[in-house]
Amino acid sequence: MTRVWQWNRPVTVREVLEDLQRERSIAYTTVMTVMDNLHQKGWVRREVDGRAYRYTAVSTRAAYSAALMNEAWSRSDNPAAALVAFFGMMSAEQREALNDAVRIISPGPGGVAALPTDPGAAAAAGGGTADTAEGPGAETATDGPADVHADVPVDDTAEGGGR
């Protein structure tokens, strides 16, 4: 998906394969299978172009991220505590980006108050620390259902590895 999002245009399996092969060895059939899985799951649509398909992302990377966060949040037995813990984990830059987003969706005097810029303030507002907001064994944003993103190719070049 990273390649499809980066290019922001319809792509073929061959194009994705050639790009991935710059970083690691990967088989055409592997890329073809992943692209087909993404199509079957509704993440990409495809159109016939000669003897090949051209794949296009159905949603943006931002929308995909938002869906993952929403799903993780909705699975919590205490959504308010989950938000407090999440806000407590944010960097100053992330909190500022969130404040900007809040201002965009709720402008004006009746809008939502800005989030605290102090990392401990978010946790304190929930009556506990960010680390203990949900207690041991609580689900985290990465504990969502495996099938949501299991077949999404990851651009993990920063780690130097591959899938």
Coordinates of C-alpha atoms in Angstrom, one line a residue:
M1 CA 0.0 0.0 0.0
T2 CA 2.9 2.3 0.7
R3 CA 3.9 2.3 -2.9
V4 CA 0.4 2.9 -4.2
W5 CA -0.1 5.8 -1.7
Q6 CA 3.3 7.3 -2.6
W7 CA 2.7 7.3 -6.3
N8 CA -0.9 8.4 -6.0
R9 CA -1.7 7.0 -9.5
P10 CA -2.8 3.6 -10.9
V11 CA 0.1 1.1 -10.7
T12 CA 0.8 -2.3 -12.1
V13 CA 2.2 -5.3 -10.3
R14 CA 5.3 -5.0 -12.4
E15 CA 5.9 -1.4 -11.3
V16 CA 5.5 -2.3 -7.7
L17 CA 7.8 -5.3 -8.1
E18 CA 10.5 -3.3 -9.8
D19 CA 10.4 -0.7 -7.1
L20 CA 10.5 -3.3 -4.3
Q21 CA 13.4 -5.2 -6.0
R22 CA 15.6 -2.1 -5.6
E23 CA 15.6 -2.9 -1.9
R24 CA 15.2 -6.7 -1.6
S25 CA 14.6 -9.8 -3.6
I26 CA 10.9 -10.5 -4.1
A27 CA 8.9 -12.7 -6.5
Y28 CA 6.4 -11.3 -9.0
T29 CA 3.8 -13.8 -7.8
T30 CA 4.2 -12.6 -4.2
V31 CA 3.5 -9.0 -5.2
M32 CA 0.6 -10.2 -7.5
T33 CA -0.9 -12.1 -4.6
V34 CA -0.7 -9.2 -2.2
M35 CA -2.2 -6.8 -4.7
D36 CA -5.0 -9.3 -5.3
N37 CA -5.6 -9.7 -1.6
L38 CA -5.7 -5.9 -1.2
H39 CA -8.3 -5.8 -4.0
Q40 CA -10.4 -8.5 -2.4
K41 CA -10.3 -6.7 0.9
G42 CA -11.4 -3.5 -0.7
W43 CA -8.2 -1.5 -0.1
V44 CA -7.5 -1.0 -3.9
R45 CA -9.7 -1.1 -7.0
R46 CA -8.3 -2.4 -10.3
E47 CA -8.9 -1.8 -13.9
V48 CA -7.8 -3.9 -16.9
D49 CA -5.0 -2.3 -18.9
G50 CA -4.1 -4.6 -21.8
R51 CA -3.1 -7.9 -20.2
A52 CA -2.5 -6.4 -16.8
Y53 CA -4.4 -4.7 -14.0
R54 CA -3.8 -1.1 -12.8
Y55 CA -4.4 -0.8 -9.1
T56 CA -5.6 2.4 -7.4
A57 CA -5.9 3.1 -3.6
V58 CA -9.5 3.3 -2.4
S59 CA -8.6 5.6 0.5
T60 CA -5.7 7.8 1.5
R61 CA -3.0 6.7 4.0
A62 CA -4.5 9.2 6.5
A63 CA -7.9 7.6 6.2
Y64 CA -6.4 4.2 6.7
S65 CA -4.6 5.4 9.8
A66 CA -7.7 7.0 11.1
A67 CA -9.7 3.8 10.6
L68 CA -7.1 1.8 12.5
M69 CA -7.1 4.3 15.4
N70 CA -10.9 4.3 15.5
E71 CA -11.1 0.6 15.5
A72 CA -8.6 0.3 18.3
W73 CA -10.4 3.0 20.3
S74 CA -13.8 1.4 19.8
R75 CA -12.6 -2.0 21.1
S76 CA -11.6 -0.5 24.4
D77 CA -13.9 -1.2 27.4
N78 CA -13.0 2.4 28.6
P79 CA -12.7 4.7 25.6
A80 CA -12.0 7.8 27.8
A81 CA -9.1 6.1 29.6
A82 CA -7.8 4.9 26.2
L83 CA -7.8 8.5 24.9
V84 CA -6.1 9.7 28.1
A85 CA -3.4 7.1 27.7
F86 CA -3.0 7.9 24.0
F87 CA -2.7 11.6 24.6
G88 CA -0.1 10.9 27.3
M89 CA 2.0 9.0 24.8
M90 CA 2.0 11.9 22.2
S91 CA 5.1 14.0 21.5
A92 CA 4.8 17.8 21.6
E93 CA 4.6 17.8 17.8
Q94 CA 1.8 15.2 17.8
R95 CA -0.2 17.2 20.3
E96 CA 0.2 20.4 18.3
A97 CA -1.0 18.5 15.1
L98 CA -4.0 17.2 17.1
N99 CA -4.7 20.7 18.4
D100 CA -4.6 21.9 14.7
A101 CA -7.0 19.2 13.7
V102 CA -9.4 20.0 16.6
R103 CA -9.4 23.6 15.5
I104 CA -10.2 22.6 11.9
I105 CA -13.2 20.4 12.9
S106 CA -14.6 22.6 15.7
P107 CA -13.8 26.3 15.0
G108 CA -15.5 29.1 16.8
P109 CA -16.4 29.9 20.4
G110 CA -18.5 26.7 20.9
G111 CA -15.7 24.5 19.8
V112 CA -13.8 21.9 21.8
A113 CA -11.1 23.2 24.1
A114 CA -7.5 22.7 23.0
L115 CA -5.6 19.7 24.4
P116 CA -3.0 20.3 27.1
T117 CA 0.6 20.7 25.8
D118 CA 2.1 19.1 28.9
P119 CA 2.4 15.3 28.4
G120 CA 1.5 14.6 32.0
A121 CA -1.6 16.9 31.9
A122 CA -3.5 14.5 29.7
A123 CA -2.9 11.6 32.0
A124 CA -3.7 13.7 35.1
A125 CA -7.0 14.8 33.6
G126 CA -8.1 11.2 33.5
G127 CA -7.3 10.7 37.2
G128 CA -4.2 8.5 36.6
T129 CA -1.0 8.1 34.7
A130 CA -0.9 7.3 31.0
D131 CA 0.8 4.0 31.8
T132 CA -2.0 2.8 34.1
A133 CA -5.1 4.3 32.4
E134 CA -6.4 0.9 31.5
G135 CA -4.4 -1.4 33.7
P136 CA -2.4 -4.6 32.9
G137 CA -3.4 -6.5 29.8
A138 CA -5.3 -3.7 28.3
E139 CA -5.5 -3.5 24.6
T140 CA -3.4 -1.0 22.8
A141 CA -3.6 0.7 19.4
T142 CA -1.5 -2.0 17.9
D143 CA -3.7 -4.8 19.2
G144 CA -6.5 -4.4 16.6
P145 CA -7.7 -7.3 14.7
A146 CA -4.9 -8.9 12.7
D147 CA -6.9 -9.1 9.4
V148 CA -7.2 -5.3 9.2
H149 CA -3.6 -4.9 8.0
A150 CA -2.1 -8.3 7.9
D151 CA -1.8 -8.4 4.1
V152 CA -0.8 -4.7 3.7
P153 CA 2.8 -4.5 2.4
V154 CA 4.9 -2.4 4.7
D155 CA 7.6 -0.1 3.5
D156 CA 10.1 -1.0 6.1
T157 CA 13.2 0.3 4.4
A158 CA 14.1 2.3 7.4
E159 CA 14.6 -0.9 9.3
G160 CA 16.6 -2.4 6.4
G161 CA 14.4 -5.5 6.5
G162 CA 11.5 -6.8 4.4
R163 CA 8.5 -8.9 4.4

